PDB file of C-alpha atoms in Angstrom:
ATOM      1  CA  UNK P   1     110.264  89.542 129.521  1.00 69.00           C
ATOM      2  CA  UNK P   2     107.188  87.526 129.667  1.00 85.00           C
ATOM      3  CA  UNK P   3     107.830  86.996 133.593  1.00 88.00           C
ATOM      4  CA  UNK P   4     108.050  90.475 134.254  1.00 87.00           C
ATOM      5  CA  UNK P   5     104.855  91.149 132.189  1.00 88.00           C
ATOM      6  CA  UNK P   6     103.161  88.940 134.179  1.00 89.00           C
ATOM      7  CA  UNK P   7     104.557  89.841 137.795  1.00 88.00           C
ATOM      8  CA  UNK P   8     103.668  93.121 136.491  1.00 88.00           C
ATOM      9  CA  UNK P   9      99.916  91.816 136.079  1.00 90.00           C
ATOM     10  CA  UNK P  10     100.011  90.217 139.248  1.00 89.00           C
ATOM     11  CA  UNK P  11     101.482  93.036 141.279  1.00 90.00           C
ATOM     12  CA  UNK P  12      98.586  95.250 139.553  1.00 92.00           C
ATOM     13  CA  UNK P  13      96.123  92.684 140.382  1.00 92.00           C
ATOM     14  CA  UNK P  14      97.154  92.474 143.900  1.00 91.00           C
ATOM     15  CA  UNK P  15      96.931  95.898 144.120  1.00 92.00           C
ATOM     16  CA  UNK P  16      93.541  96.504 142.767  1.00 93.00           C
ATOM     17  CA  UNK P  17      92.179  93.371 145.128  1.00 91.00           C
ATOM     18  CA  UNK P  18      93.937  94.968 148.469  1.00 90.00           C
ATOM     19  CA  UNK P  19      92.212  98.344 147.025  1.00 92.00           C
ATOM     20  CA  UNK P  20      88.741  96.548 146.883  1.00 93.00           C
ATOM     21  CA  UNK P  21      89.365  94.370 150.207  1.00 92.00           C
ATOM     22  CA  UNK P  22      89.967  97.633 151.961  1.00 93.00           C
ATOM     23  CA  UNK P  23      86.839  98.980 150.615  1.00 95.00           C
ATOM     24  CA  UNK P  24      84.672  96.234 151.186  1.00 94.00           C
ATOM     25  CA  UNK P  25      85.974  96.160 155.160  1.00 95.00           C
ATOM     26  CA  UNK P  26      85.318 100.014 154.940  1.00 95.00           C
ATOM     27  CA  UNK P  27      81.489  98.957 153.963  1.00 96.00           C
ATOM     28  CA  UNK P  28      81.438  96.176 156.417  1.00 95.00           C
ATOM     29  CA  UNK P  29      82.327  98.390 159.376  1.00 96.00           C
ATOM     30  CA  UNK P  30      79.506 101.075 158.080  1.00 96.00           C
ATOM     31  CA  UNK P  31      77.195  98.126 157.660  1.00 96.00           C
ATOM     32  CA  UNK P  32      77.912  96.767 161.173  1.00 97.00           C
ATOM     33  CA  UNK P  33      77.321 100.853 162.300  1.00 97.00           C
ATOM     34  CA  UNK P  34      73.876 100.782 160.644  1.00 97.00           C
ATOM     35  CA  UNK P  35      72.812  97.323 161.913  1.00 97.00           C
ATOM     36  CA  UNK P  36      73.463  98.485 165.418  1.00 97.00           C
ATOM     37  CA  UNK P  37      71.560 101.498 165.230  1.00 97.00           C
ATOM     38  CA  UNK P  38      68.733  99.959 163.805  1.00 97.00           C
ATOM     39  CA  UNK P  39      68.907  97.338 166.596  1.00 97.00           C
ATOM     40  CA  UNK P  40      68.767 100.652 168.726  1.00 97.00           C
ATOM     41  CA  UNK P  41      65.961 102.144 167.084  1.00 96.00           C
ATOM     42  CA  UNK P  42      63.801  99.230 166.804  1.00 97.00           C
ATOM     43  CA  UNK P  43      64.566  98.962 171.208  1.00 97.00           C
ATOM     44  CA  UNK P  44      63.558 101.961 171.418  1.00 96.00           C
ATOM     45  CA  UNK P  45      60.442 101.264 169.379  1.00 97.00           C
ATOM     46  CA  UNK P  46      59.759  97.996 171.305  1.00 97.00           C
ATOM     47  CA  UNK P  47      59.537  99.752 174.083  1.00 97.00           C
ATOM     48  CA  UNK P  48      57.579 103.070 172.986  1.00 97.00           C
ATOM     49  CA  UNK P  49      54.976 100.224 171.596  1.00 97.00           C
ATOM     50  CA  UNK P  50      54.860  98.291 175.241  1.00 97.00           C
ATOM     51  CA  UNK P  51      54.475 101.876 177.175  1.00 97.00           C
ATOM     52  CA  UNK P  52      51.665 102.699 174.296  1.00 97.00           C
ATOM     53  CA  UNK P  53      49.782  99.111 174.886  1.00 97.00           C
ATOM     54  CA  UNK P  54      50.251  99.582 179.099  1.00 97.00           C
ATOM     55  CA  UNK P  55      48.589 103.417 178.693  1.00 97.00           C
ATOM     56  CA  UNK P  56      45.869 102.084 176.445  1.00 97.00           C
ATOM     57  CA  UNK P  57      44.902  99.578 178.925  1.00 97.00           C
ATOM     58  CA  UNK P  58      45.999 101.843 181.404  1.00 97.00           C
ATOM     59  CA  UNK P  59      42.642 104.230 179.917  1.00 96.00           C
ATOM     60  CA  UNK P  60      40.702 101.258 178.926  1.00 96.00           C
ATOM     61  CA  UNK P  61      40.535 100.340 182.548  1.00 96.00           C
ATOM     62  CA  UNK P  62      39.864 103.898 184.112  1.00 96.00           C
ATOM     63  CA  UNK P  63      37.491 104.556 181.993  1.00 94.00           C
ATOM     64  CA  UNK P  64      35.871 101.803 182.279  1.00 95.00           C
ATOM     65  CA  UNK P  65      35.919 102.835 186.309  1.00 95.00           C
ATOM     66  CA  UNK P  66      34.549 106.321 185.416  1.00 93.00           C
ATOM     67  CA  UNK P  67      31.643 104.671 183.862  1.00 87.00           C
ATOM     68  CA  UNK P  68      31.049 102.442 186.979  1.00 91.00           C
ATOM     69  CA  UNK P  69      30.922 105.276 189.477  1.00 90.00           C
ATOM     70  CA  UNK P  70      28.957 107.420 187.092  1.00 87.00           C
ATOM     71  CA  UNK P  71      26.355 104.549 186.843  1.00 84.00           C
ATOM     72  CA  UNK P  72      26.210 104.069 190.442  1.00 88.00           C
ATOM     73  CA  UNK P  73      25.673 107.614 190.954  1.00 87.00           C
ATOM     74  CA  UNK P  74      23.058 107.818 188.666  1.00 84.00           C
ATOM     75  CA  UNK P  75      21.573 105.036 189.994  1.00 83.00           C
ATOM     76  CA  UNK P  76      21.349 106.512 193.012  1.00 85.00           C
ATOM     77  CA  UNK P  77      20.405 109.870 191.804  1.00 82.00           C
ATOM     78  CA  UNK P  78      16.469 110.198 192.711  1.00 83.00           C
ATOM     79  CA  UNK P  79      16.142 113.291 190.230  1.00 84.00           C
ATOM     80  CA  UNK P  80      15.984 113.240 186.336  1.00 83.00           C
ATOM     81  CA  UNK P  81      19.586 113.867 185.558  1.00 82.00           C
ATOM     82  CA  UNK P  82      20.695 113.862 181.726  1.00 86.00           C
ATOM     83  CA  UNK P  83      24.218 114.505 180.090  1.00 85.00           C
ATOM     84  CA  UNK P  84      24.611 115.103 176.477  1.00 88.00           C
ATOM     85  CA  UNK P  85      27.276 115.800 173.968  1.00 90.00           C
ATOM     86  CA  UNK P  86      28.574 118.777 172.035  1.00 90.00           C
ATOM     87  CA  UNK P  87      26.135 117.714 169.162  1.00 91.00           C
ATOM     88  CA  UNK P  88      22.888 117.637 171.685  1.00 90.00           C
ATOM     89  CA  UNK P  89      22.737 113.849 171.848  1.00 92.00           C
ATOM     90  CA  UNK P  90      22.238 111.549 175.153  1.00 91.00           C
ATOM     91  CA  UNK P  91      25.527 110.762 176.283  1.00 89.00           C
ATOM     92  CA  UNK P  92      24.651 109.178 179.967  1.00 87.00           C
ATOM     93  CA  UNK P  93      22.106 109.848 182.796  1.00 88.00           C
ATOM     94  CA  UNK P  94      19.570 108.639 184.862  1.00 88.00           C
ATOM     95  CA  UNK P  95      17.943 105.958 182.057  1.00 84.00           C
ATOM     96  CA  UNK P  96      14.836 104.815 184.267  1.00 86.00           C
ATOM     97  CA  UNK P  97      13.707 107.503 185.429  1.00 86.00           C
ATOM     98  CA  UNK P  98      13.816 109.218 181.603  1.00 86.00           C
ATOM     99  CA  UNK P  99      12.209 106.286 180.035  1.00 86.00           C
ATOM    100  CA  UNK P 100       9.475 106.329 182.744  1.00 85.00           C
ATOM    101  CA  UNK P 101       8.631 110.361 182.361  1.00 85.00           C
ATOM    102  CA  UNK P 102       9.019 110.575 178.595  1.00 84.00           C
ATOM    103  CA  UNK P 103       8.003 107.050 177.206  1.00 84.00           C
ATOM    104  CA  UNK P 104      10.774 105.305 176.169  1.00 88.00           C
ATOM    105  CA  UNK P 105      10.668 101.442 176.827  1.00 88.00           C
ATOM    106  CA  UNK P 106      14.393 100.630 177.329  1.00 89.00           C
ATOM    107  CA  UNK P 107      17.312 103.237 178.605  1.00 86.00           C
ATOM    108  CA  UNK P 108      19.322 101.734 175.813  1.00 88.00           C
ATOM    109  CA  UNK P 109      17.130 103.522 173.126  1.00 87.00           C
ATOM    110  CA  UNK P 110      17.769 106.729 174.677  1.00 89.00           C
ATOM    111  CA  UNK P 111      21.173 106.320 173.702  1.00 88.00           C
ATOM    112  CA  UNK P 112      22.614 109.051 170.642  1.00 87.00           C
ATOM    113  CA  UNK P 113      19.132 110.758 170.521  1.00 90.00           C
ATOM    114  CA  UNK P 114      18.867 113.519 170.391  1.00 90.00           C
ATOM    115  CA  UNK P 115      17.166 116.167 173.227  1.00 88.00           C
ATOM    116  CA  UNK P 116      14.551 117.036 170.986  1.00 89.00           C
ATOM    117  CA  UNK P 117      14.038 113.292 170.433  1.00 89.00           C
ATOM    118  CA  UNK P 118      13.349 112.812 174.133  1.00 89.00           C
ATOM    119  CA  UNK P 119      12.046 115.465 174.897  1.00 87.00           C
ATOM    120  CA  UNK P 120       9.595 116.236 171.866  1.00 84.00           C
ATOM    121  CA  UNK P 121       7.007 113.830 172.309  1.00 80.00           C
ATOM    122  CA  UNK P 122       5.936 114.113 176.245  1.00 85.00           C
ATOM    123  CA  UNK P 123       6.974 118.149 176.458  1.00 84.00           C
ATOM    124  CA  UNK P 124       5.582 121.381 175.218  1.00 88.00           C
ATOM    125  CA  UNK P 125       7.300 122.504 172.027  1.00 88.00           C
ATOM    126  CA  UNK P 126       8.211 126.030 174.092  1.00 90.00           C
ATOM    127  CA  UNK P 127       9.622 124.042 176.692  1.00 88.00           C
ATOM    128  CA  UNK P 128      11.935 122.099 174.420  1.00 88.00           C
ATOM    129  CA  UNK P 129      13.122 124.715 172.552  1.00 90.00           C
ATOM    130  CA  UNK P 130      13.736 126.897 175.626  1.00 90.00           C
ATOM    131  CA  UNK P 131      15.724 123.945 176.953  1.00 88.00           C
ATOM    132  CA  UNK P 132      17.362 123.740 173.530  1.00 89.00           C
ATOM    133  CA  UNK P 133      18.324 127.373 173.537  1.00 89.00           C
ATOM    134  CA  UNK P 134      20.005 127.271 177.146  1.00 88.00           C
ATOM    135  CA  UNK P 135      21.822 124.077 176.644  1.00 88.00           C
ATOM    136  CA  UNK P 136      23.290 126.147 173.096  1.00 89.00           C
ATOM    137  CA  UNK P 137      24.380 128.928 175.291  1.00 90.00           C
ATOM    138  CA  UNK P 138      26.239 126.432 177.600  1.00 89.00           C
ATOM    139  CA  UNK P 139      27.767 124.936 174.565  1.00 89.00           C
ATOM    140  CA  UNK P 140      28.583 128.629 173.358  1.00 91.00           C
ATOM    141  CA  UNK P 141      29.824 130.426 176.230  1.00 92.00           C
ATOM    142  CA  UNK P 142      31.422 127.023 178.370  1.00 90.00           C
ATOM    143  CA  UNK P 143      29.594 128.266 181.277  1.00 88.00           C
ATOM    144  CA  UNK P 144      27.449 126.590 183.560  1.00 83.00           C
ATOM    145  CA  UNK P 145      23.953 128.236 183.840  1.00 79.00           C
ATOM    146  CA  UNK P 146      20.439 127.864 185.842  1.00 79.00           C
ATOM    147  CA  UNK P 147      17.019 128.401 185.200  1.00 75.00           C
ATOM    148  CA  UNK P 148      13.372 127.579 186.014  1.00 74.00           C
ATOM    149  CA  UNK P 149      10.729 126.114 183.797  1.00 68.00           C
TER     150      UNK P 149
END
């Protein structure tokens, strides 16, 4: 009676470990699933990173070219030229002959002032805020316009 009790047991106990060995394979092949699609994912990642470094230098290096041929034009641009921002602030433009006509020592001190700033100490007030008022109407309508001081 005691051996039967305990092939009883055994048979139980062999039953519950197949039950759990079938499980755990069941949670090794999900596992396996989920490593490979990570593996997948972070590919796929790899690679958006690499495309996102090679268009960053990509820019980096055109814009860098922009800023070449807009210096050489300006350079060779015998007329007072002067691009600023959306806030009214120097952006880029024809530094030596600005600093020369509206005392500024160094092109690099032009940079982020504002047009009143340049323009406020050598020009008449009415002038300036004529100027002011056109370049406003540019930045309010997005058209180009033309006028005579």
């Amino acid at each position: 009676m005691d051996q039967e009790k305990r092939i009883a047991e055994l048979e139980q106990r062999e039953t519950e470990l197949l039950s759990s060995l079938a499980k755990n394979e069941t949670e090794r092949k999900s596992l396996e699933r989920k490593i490979r699609r990570l593996q997948h994912d972070m590919q796929s990642i790899n690679a958006m990173y690499e495309n996102a470094v090679y268009l960053r230098n990509f820019d980096a290096r055109e814009k860098e070219k922009q800023t070449l041929y807009n210096r050489l034009l300006l350079r060779a641009c015998p007329s007072i030229l002067i691009v600023f921002d959306n806030e009214m602030n120097y952006v880029i433009g024809t530094g030596e002959l600005v600093c020369q006509q509206f005392d500024f020592r160094d092109p690099l001190e032009l940079s982020h002032r504002s047009l009143k700033d340049i323009f406020g100490n050598t020009a008449e007030a009415s002038w300036v805020a004529q100027t002011s008022a056109h370049c406003a109407q540019v930045l309010k309508t997005r058209e180009s316009t033309q006028y005579n001081d």
